[in-house]
C-alpha positions as semicolon CSV with decimal commas, in nm:
position;residue;x (nm);y (nm);z (nm)
1;P;8,510;5,126;11,725
2;R;8,802;5,098;11,987
3;G;9,072;5,339;11,930
4;A;8,873;5,568;11,717
5;V;8,905;5,944;11,728
6;I;8,576;6,127;11,857
7;Q;8,550;6,505;11,760
8;A;8,331;6,708;12,005
9;A;8,233;7,062;11,974
10;Y;8,056;7,232;12,267
11;H;7,992;7,557;12,457
12;Y;8,108;7,588;12,812
13;G;8,118;7,883;13,027
14;G;8,421;8,053;13,241
15;G;8,478;8,370;13,079
16;E;8,824;8,494;12,963
17;E;8,985;8,212;13,134
18;G;8,838;7,979;12,895
19;R;9,053;8,095;12,624
20;L;9,317;7,823;12,602
21;G;9,582;7,749;12,338
22;I;9,620;7,439;12,123
23;G;9,696;7,131;12,315
24;T;9,626;7,283;12,648
25;I;9,329;7,046;12,743
26;R;9,482;6,723;12,807
27;K;9,264;6,579;13,114
28;G;8,914;6,615;13,247
29;P;8,791;6,507;13,584
30;N;8,496;6,309;13,464
31;L;8,651;6,118;13,171
32;P;8,628;5,748;13,203
33;A;8,961;5,556;13,235
34;G;9,157;5,527;12,924
35;V;9,003;5,816;12,752
36;K;9,252;6,099;12,628
37;V;9,167;6,447;12,523
38;F;9,347;6,704;12,310
39;N;9,208;7,022;12,154
40;P;9,372;7,073;11,795
41;V;9,239;7,429;11,787
42;P;9,244;7,705;12,054
43;T;8,917;7,760;12,233
44;W;8,768;8,101;12,207
45;G;8,477;8,325;12,262
46;G;8,472;8,354;12,636
47;S;8,438;8,700;12,775
48;R;8,420;8,843;13,127
49;A;8,079;8,883;13,276
50;E;7,908;9,239;13,247
51;T;7,897;9,442;13,568
52;V;7,565;9,595;13,710
53;T;7,723;9,946;13,604
54;E;7,782;9,855;13,243
55;A;7,426;9,682;13,227
56;E;7,273;10,009;13,347
57;K;7,451;10,212;13,088
58;R;7,301;10,006;12,821
59;I;6,935;10,058;12,943
60;P;6,870;10,367;12,732
61;A;7,019;10,212;12,415
62;S;6,818;9,904;12,457
63;L;6,499;10,093;12,513
64;R;6,570;10,313;12,206
65;N;6,665;10,042;11,951
66;R;6,448;9,764;12,090
67;D;6,736;9,516;11,992
68;R;6,664;9,584;11,603
69;L;6,912;9,709;11,350
70;V;6,721;10,000;11,172
71;S;6,929;10,303;11,202
72;L;7,302;10,354;11,171
73;R;7,305;10,429;11,548
74;D;7,130;10,096;11,612
75;Y;7,405;9,925;11,430
76;K;7,684;10,098;11,646
77;E;7,500;10,043;11,978
78;I;7,438;9,667;11,914
79;L;7,760;9,602;11,774
80;G;7,887;9,694;12,117
81;N;7,707;9,401;12,266
82;V;7,840;9,104;12,062
83;P;7,927;8,857;12,312
84;G;8,259;8,651;12,282
85;V;8,464;8,870;12,061
86;D;8,652;9,184;12,130
87;I;8,583;9,443;11,858
88;G;8,821;9,726;11,848
89;R;8,659;9,909;11,582
90;A;8,365;9,874;11,361
91;E;8,243;10,057;11,059
92;V;7,897;10,042;10,937
93;L;7,863;10,084;10,545
94;P;7,518;10,134;10,422
95;L;7,443;10,066;10,042
96;V;7,795;9,906;10,007
97;H;7,833;9,541;9,882
98;P;8,182;9,379;9,949
99;G;8,184;9,243;9,593
100;Q;8,088;9,573;9,420
101;P;8,222;9,860;9,641
102;D;8,214;10,108;9,386
103;Q;7,825;10,117;9,340
104;N;7,541;10,178;9,565
105;S;7,364;9,868;9,635
106;E;7,007;9,912;9,765
107;G;6,903;9,700;10,074
108;V;7,261;9,610;10,154
109;V;7,475;9,678;10,466
110;S;7,811;9,584;10,517
111;V;7,978;9,589;10,865
112;L;8,349;9,609;10,884
113;V;8,504;9,483;11,202
114;I;8,840;9,480;11,336
115;P;8,952;9,291;11,648
116;A;9,090;9,463;11,930
117;R;9,388;9,237;11,948
118;D;9,546;9,017;11,698
119;P;9,872;8,832;11,819
120;R;9,950;8,708;11,438
121;Q;9,985;9,056;11,312
122;P;9,934;9,320;11,581
123;D;9,994;9,611;11,363
124;A;9,721;9,498;11,113
125;P;9,479;9,312;11,309
126;S;9,226;9,105;11,097
127;P;8,927;8,898;11,230
128;D;8,943;8,525;11,155
129;P;8,633;8,334;11,019
130;L;8,502;8,251;11,380
131;F;8,522;8,593;11,470
132;L;8,331;8,715;11,168
133;Q;8,079;8,424;11,204
134;A;8,015;8,525;11,583
135;V;7,927;8,889;11,460
136;C;7,713;8,772;11,177
137;D;7,521;8,535;11,410
138;Y;7,446;8,793;11,650
139;L;7,349;9,055;11,407
140;A;7,139;8,845;11,151
141;P;6,828;8,792;11,366
142;R;6,829;9,163;11,461
143;R;6,837;9,292;11,112
144;I;6,538;9,407;10,903
145;L;6,404;9,111;10,701
146;T;6,479;9,268;10,348
147;T;6,828;9,374;10,452
148;E;7,111;9,186;10,286
149;L;7,386;9,199;10,560
150;H;7,747;9,132;10,515
151;V;8,026;9,108;10,793
152;V;8,367;9,159;10,663
153;G;8,718;9,222;10,778
154;P;8,966;9,500;10,655
155;V;9,171;9,500;10,337
156;Y;9,512;9,647;10,418
157;V;9,721;9,826;10,174
158;Q;10,098;9,781;10,240
159;V;10,339;10,074;10,199
160;W;10,703;10,132;10,273
161;L;10,848;10,430;10,442
162;S;11,188;10,577;10,469
163;V;11,243;10,852;10,727
164;S;11,550;11,066;10,763
165;I;11,576;11,254;11,080
166;N;11,833;11,458;11,289
167;V;11,859;11,388;11,653
168;I;11,891;11,666;11,907
169;P;12,252;11,655;12,069
170;G;12,256;11,467;12,372
171;Y;12,002;11,203;12,286
172;D;12,102;10,850;12,181
173;T;12,050;10,804;11,825
174;G;11,914;10,440;11,851
175;P;11,615;10,478;12,111
176;V;11,513;10,794;11,904
177;R;11,494;10,610;11,592
178;E;11,305;10,345;11,736
179;A;11,061;10,581;11,915
180;V;11,013;10,745;11,568
181;R;10,931;10,397;11,415
182;R;10,662;10,326;11,676
183;A;10,518;10,653;11,652
184;I;10,461;10,608;11,285
185;L;10,327;10,263;11,325
186;A;10,093;10,395;11,601
187;F;9,985;10,693;11,362
188;L;9,897;10,436;11,079
189;S;9,734;10,211;11,326
190;P;9,372;10,090;11,211
191;L;9,266;10,113;11,599
192;R;9,452;10,412;11,733
193;G;9,593;10,604;11,441
194;G;9,530;10,932;11,309
195;F;9,569;11,271;11,451
196;E;9,247;11,210;11,676
197;G;9,353;10,850;11,763
198;N;9,056;10,695;11,640
199;G;9,213;10,474;11,388
200;W;9,332;10,546;11,023
201;A;9,047;10,674;10,819
202;L;8,903;10,423;10,558
203;E;9,041;10,463;10,223
204;K;9,257;10,758;10,328
205;A;9,588;10,815;10,130
206;V;9,905;10,827;10,327
207;E;10,073;11,161;10,288
208;A;10,419;11,241;10,336
209;P;10,364;11,570;10,539
210;E;10,141;11,402;10,805
211;I;10,384;11,134;10,859
212;A;10,663;11,381;10,889
213;A;10,445;11,551;11,154
214;A;10,402;11,247;11,356
215;A;10,771;11,184;11,346
216;A;10,864;11,541;11,443
217;R;10,656;11,509;11,761
218;V;10,888;11,229;11,898
219;T;11,105;11,355;12,164
220;G;11,465;11,405;12,067
221;V;11,382;11,467;11,722
222;A;11,527;11,788;11,593
223;K;11,447;11,780;11,229
224;V;11,263;11,547;10,971
225;N;11,507;11,578;10,670
226;E;11,340;11,368;10,406
227;L;11,036;11,116;10,406
228;L;10,987;10,868;10,093
229;I;10,656;10,667;10,056
230;G;10,599;10,407;9,803
231;D;10,379;10,092;9,743
232;A;10,523;9,772;9,897
């Protein structure tokens, strides 16, 4: 009827430039007169085109896994090809059921994914339902028929830290304190944390000596006096 609201869902190319925020789409060159458009949710899923060099690098893996999820290596290689999402980190957990993590579950594989970016909480990125669905839709037809596949996001444990430092004479205290704060956040990052920079290890406890070592490496820090850790 006249004046009714029509909801349309569609796929349209354009790469990363097609990722638009809420309310960005206001017009269309082919719309009939009097028809107005508005996007109540952000558009998502667009990704840049693969280069020839990148495609050539994928050839050995494609020949090896035949686009089938059998081994742990297959999962890691095929996860790197999921279109429309930027996966910052993926962990393949065989025999792990999200609802029963403390026991082995035969025939079950859980894939934990963390987005490369999350503007809502950049220090603790979590995938939204669309992100998880995109990964699941890509992996499901490639799994072994008898495999029960789950795609999940991380569950973060909040902690609070209190660090006391001495600043080397000649350095401004404020910038050094801020640099220590950033260094600790980076060290605990799920994407680039840890001493090797591969992301904070799963289920690893936060230990005061390691945090103190990360703080002590900051330029301008003379000494770490005391460090307190507690549950948030």
